[in-house]
mmCIF file of C-alpha atoms and ligand atoms in Angstrom:
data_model
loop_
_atom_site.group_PDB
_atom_site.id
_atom_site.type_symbol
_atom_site.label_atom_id
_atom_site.label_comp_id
_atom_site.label_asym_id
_atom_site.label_seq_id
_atom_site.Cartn_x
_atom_site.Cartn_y
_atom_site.Cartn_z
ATOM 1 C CA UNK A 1 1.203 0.235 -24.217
ATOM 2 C CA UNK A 2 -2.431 -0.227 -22.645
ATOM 3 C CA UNK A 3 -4.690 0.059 -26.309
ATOM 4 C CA UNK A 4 -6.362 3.027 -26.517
ATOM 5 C CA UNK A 5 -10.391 3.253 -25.624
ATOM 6 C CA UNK A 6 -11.217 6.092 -28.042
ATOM 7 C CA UNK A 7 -11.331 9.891 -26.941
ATOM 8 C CA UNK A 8 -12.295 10.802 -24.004
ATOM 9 C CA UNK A 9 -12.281 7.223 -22.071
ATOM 10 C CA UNK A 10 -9.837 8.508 -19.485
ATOM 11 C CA UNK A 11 -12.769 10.662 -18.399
ATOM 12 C CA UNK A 12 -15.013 8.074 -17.967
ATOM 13 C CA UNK A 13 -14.328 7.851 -14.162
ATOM 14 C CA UNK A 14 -15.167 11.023 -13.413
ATOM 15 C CA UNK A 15 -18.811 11.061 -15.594
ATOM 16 C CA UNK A 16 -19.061 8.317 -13.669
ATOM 17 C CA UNK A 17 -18.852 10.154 -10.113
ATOM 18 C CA UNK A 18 -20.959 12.813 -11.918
ATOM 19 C CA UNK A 19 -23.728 10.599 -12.586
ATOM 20 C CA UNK A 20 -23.185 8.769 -9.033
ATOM 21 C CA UNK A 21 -23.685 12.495 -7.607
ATOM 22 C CA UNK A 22 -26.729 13.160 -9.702
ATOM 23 C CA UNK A 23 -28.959 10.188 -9.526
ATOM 24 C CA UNK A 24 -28.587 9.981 -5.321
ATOM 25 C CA UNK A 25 -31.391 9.289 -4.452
ATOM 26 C CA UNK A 26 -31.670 10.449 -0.539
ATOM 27 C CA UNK A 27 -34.807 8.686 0.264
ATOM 28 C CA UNK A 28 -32.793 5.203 -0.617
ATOM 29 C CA UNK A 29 -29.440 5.899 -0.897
ATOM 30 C CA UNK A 30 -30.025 4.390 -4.359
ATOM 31 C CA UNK A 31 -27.617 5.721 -7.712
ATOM 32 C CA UNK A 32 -28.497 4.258 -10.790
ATOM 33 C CA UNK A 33 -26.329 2.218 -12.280
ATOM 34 C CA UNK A 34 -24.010 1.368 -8.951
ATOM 35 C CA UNK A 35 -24.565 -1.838 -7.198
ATOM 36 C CA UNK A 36 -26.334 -1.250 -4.136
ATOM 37 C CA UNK A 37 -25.602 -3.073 -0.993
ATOM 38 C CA UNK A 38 -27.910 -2.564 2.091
ATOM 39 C CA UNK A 39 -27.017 -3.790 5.803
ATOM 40 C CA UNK A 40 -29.989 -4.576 8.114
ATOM 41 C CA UNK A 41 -29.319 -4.957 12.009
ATOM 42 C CA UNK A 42 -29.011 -8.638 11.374
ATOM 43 C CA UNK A 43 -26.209 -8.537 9.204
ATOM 44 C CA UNK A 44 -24.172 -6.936 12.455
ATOM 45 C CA UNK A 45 -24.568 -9.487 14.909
ATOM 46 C CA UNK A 46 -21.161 -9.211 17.025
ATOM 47 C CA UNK A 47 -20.839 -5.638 16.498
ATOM 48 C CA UNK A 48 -22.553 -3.817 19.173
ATOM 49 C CA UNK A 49 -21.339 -4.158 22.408
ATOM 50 C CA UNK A 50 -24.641 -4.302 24.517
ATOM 51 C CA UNK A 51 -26.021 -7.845 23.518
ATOM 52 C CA UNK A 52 -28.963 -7.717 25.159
ATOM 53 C CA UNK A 53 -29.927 -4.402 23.734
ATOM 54 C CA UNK A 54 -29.218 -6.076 20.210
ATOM 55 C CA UNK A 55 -31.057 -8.869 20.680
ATOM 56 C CA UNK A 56 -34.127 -6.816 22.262
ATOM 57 C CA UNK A 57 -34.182 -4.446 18.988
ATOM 58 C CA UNK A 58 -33.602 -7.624 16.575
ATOM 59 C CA UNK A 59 -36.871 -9.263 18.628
ATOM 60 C CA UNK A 60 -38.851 -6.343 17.457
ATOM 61 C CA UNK A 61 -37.460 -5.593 14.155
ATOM 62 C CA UNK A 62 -34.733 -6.516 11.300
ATOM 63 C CA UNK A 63 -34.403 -2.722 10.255
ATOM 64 C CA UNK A 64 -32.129 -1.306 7.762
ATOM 65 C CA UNK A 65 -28.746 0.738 9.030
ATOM 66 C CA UNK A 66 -27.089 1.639 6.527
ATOM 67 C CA UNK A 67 -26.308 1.100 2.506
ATOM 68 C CA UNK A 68 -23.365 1.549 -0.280
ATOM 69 C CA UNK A 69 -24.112 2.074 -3.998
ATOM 70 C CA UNK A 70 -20.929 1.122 -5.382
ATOM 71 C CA UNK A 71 -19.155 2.344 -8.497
ATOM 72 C CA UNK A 72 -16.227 -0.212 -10.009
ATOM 73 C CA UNK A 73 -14.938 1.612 -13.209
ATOM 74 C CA UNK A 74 -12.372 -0.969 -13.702
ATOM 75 C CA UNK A 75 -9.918 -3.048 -11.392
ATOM 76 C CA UNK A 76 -6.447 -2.752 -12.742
ATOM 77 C CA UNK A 77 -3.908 -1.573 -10.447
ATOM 78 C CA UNK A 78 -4.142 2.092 -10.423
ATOM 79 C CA UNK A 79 -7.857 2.147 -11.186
ATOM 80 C CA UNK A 80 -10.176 3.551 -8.313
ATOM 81 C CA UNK A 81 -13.473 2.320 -6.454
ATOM 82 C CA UNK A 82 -15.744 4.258 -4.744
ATOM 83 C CA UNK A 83 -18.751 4.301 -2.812
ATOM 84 C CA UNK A 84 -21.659 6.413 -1.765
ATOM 85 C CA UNK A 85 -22.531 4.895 2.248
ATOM 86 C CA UNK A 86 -25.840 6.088 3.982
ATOM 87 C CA UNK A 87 -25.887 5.675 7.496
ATOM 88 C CA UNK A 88 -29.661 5.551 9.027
ATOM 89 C CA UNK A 89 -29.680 7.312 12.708
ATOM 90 C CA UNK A 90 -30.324 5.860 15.651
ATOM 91 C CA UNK A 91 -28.824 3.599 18.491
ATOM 92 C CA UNK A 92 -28.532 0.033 20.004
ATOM 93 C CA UNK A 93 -28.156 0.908 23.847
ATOM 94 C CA UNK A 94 -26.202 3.932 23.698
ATOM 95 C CA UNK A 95 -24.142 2.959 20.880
ATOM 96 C CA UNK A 96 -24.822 4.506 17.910
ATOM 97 C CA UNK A 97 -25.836 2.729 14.537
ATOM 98 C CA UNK A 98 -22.233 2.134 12.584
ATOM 99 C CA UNK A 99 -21.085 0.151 9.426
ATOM 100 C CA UNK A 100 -19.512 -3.450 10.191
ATOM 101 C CA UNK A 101 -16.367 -2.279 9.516
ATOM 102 C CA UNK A 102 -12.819 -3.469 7.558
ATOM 103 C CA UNK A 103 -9.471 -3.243 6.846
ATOM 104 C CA UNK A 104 -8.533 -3.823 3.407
ATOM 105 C CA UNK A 105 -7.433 -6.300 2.099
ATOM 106 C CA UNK A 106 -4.005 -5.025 0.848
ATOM 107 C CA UNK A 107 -3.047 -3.649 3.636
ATOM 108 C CA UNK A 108 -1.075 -1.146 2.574
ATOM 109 C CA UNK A 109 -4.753 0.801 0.747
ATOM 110 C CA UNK A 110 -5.900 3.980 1.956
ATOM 111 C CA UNK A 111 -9.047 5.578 1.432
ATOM 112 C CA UNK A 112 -10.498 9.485 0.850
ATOM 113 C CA UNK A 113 -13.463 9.814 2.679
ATOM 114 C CA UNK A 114 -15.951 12.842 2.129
ATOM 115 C CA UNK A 115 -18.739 13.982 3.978
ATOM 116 C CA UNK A 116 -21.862 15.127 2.351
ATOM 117 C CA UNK A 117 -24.468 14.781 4.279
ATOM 118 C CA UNK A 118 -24.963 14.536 8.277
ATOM 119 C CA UNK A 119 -23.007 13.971 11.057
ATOM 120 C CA UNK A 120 -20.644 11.451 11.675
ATOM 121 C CA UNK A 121 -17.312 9.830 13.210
ATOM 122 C CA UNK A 122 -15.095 7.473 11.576
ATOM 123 C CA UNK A 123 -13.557 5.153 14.209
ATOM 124 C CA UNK A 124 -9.878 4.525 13.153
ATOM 125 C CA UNK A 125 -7.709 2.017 14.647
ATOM 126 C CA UNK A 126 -4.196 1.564 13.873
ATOM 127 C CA UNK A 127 -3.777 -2.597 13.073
ATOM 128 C CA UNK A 128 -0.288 -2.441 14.284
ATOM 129 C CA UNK A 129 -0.235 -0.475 17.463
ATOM 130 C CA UNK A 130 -3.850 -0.717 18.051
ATOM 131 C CA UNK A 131 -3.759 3.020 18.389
ATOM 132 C CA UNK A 132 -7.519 4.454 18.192
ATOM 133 C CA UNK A 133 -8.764 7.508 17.265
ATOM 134 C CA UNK A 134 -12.265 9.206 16.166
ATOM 135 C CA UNK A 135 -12.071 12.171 13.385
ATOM 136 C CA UNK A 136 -15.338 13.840 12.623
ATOM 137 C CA UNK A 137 -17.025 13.449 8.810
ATOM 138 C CA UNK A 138 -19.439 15.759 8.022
ATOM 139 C CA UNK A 139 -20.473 17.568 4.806
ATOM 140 C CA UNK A 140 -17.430 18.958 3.052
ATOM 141 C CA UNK A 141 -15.223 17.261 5.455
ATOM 142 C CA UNK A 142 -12.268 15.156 3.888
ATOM 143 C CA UNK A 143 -11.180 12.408 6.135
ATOM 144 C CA UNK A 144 -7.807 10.538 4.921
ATOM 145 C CA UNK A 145 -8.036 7.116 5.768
ATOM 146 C CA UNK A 146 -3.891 5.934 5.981
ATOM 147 C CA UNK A 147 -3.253 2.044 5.465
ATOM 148 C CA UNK A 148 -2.808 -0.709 8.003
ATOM 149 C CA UNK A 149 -6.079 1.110 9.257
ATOM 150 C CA UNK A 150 -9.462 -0.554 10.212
ATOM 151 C CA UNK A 151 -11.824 1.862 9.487
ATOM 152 C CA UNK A 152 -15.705 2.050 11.080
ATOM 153 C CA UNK A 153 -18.094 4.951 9.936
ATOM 154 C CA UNK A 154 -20.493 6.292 12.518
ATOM 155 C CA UNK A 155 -23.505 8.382 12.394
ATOM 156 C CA UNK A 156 -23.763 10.375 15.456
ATOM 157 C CA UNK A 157 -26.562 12.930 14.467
ATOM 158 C CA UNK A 158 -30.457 12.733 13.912
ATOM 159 C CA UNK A 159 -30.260 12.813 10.255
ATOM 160 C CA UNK A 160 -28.878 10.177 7.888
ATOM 161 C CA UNK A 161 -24.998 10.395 7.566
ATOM 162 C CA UNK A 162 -23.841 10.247 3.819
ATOM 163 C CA UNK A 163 -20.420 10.510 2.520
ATOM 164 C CA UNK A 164 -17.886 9.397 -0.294
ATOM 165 C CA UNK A 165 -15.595 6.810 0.057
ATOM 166 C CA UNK A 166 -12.840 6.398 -2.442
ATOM 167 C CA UNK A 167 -10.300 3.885 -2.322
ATOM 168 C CA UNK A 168 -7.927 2.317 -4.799
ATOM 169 C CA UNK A 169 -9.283 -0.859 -6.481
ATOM 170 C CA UNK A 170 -6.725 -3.621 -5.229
ATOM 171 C CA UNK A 171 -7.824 -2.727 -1.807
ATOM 172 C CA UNK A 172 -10.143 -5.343 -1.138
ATOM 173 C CA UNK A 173 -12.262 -5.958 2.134
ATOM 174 C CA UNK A 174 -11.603 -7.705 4.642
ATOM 175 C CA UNK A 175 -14.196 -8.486 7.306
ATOM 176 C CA UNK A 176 -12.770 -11.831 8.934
ATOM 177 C CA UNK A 177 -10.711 -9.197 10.912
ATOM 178 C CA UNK A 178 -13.273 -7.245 12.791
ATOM 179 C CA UNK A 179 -15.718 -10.357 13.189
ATOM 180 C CA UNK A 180 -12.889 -11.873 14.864
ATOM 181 C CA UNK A 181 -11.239 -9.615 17.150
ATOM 182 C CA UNK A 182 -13.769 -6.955 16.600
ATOM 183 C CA UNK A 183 -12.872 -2.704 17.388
ATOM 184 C CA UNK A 184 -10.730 -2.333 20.335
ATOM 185 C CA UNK A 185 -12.844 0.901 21.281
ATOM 186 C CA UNK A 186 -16.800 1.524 20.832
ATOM 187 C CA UNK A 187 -18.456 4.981 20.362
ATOM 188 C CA UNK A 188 -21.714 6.118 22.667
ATOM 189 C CA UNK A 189 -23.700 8.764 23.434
ATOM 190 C CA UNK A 190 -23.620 10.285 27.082
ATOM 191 C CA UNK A 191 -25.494 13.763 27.652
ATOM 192 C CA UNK A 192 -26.141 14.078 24.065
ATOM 193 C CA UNK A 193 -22.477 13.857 22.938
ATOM 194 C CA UNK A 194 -20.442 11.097 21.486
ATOM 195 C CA UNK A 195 -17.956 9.509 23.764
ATOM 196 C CA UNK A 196 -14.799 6.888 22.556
ATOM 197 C CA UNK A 197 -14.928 4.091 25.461
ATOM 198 C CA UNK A 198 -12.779 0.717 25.367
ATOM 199 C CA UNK A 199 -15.326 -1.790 24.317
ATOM 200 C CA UNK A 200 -16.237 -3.345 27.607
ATOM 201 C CA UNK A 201 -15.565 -6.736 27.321
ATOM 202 C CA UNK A 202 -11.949 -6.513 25.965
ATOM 203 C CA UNK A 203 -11.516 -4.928 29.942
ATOM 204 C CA UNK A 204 -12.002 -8.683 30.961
HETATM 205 C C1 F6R B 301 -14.664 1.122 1.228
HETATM 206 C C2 F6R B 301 -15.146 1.799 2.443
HETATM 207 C C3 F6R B 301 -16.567 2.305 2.499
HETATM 208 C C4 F6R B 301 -17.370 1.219 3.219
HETATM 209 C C5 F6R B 301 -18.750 1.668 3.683
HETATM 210 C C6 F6R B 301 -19.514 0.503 4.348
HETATM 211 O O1 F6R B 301 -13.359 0.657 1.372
HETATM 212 O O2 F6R B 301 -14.451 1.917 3.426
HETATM 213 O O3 F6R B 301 -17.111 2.603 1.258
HETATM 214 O O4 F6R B 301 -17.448 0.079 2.400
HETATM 215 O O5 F6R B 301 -18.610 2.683 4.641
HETATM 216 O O6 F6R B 301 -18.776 -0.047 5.395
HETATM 217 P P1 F6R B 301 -18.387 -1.594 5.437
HETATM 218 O O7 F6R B 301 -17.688 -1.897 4.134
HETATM 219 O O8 F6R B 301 -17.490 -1.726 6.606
HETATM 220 O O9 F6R B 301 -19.657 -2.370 5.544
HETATM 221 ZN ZN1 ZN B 302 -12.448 0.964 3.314
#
């Protein structure tokens, strides 16, 4: 039997996302006491699919796109991760900024998403029929993320896109995947509305 962590340690998760909640701070996407991770357009060279248009907005600036403050309450199997992502707005050509990307590690992981803040898309692509889809995340929004699924979050509106991400804490990341072989499908904007388009160069 695990040895007991005095009363009330079984709760500890939960202050946890309590305090994660409470100390958001939506100017940074900071929480005090999670690790914060922040993506700049640098760190997603290979992502986009217009090149050109990357390389044009990288000659002008190395802006940030989006961050995770990450809380780890423990990592036995059973225990559960979770994140708070911020998603800047804005575009590279007509594709709209995104995170990098994954599939977990342990394949088999899912992941609750929740929308809080924003408008978004998560781009989900099925690893073993390479079946796509798009399913909207916005505040109050659950999204269930099933496994053997790369997942890409998306923030189609004008204000930043923030959301919950809880997943179990064997999952892992894995990011070899999509640097390799990259999203089968991309997400733009045509007449003001997001559109799901095979990525262009997987045509060839
Ligand atoms: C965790 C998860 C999210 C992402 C976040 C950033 O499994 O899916 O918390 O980590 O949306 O995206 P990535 O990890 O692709 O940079
Ligand atoms: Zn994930």
């Amino acid at each position: 039997m695990r040895h007991h962590e005095g009363p009330g340690a079984h709760l500890k998760p939960m202050l946890d996302l309590a305090n994660l909640l409470s100390t958001y701070n939506s100017d940074t996407g900071e929480v005090s006491s999670a690790r914060l991770q922040e993506r700049h357009l640098s760190d997603l060279r290979g992502c986009f699919a217009d090149a050109s248009a990357y390389q044009a907005a990288l000659a002008v600036k190395d802006p940030l796109i989006y961050s995770v403050a990450a809380i780890e309450p423990g990592s036995a199997a059973g225990d559960l991760h979770y994140g708070l992502g911020r998603i800047l707005p804005g575009k590279i050509g007509q594709e709209y900024f995104m995170t990098k990307g994954h599939a977990h590690a342990q394949r088999s992981a899912a992941e609750f998403y929740f929308g809080l803040a924003g408008e978004g898309l998560l781009l989900l692509e099925d690893l073993a029929t390479g079946e796509t889809r798009i399913v909207p995340l916005r505040p109050s929004h659950a999204v269930y993320v099933p496994g053997n699924t790369a997942h890409r979050t998306i923030n189609t509106g004008r204000q930043p896109l923030v959301y919950l991400g809880v997943y179990p804490a064997t999952a892992g990341h894995d990011y070899e995947l999509i640097a390799r072989k990259n999203f089968r499908h991309i997400v733009t904007e045509h007449n003001g509305q997001p559109r799901l388009l095979p990525r262009p160069n997987s045509l060839a």
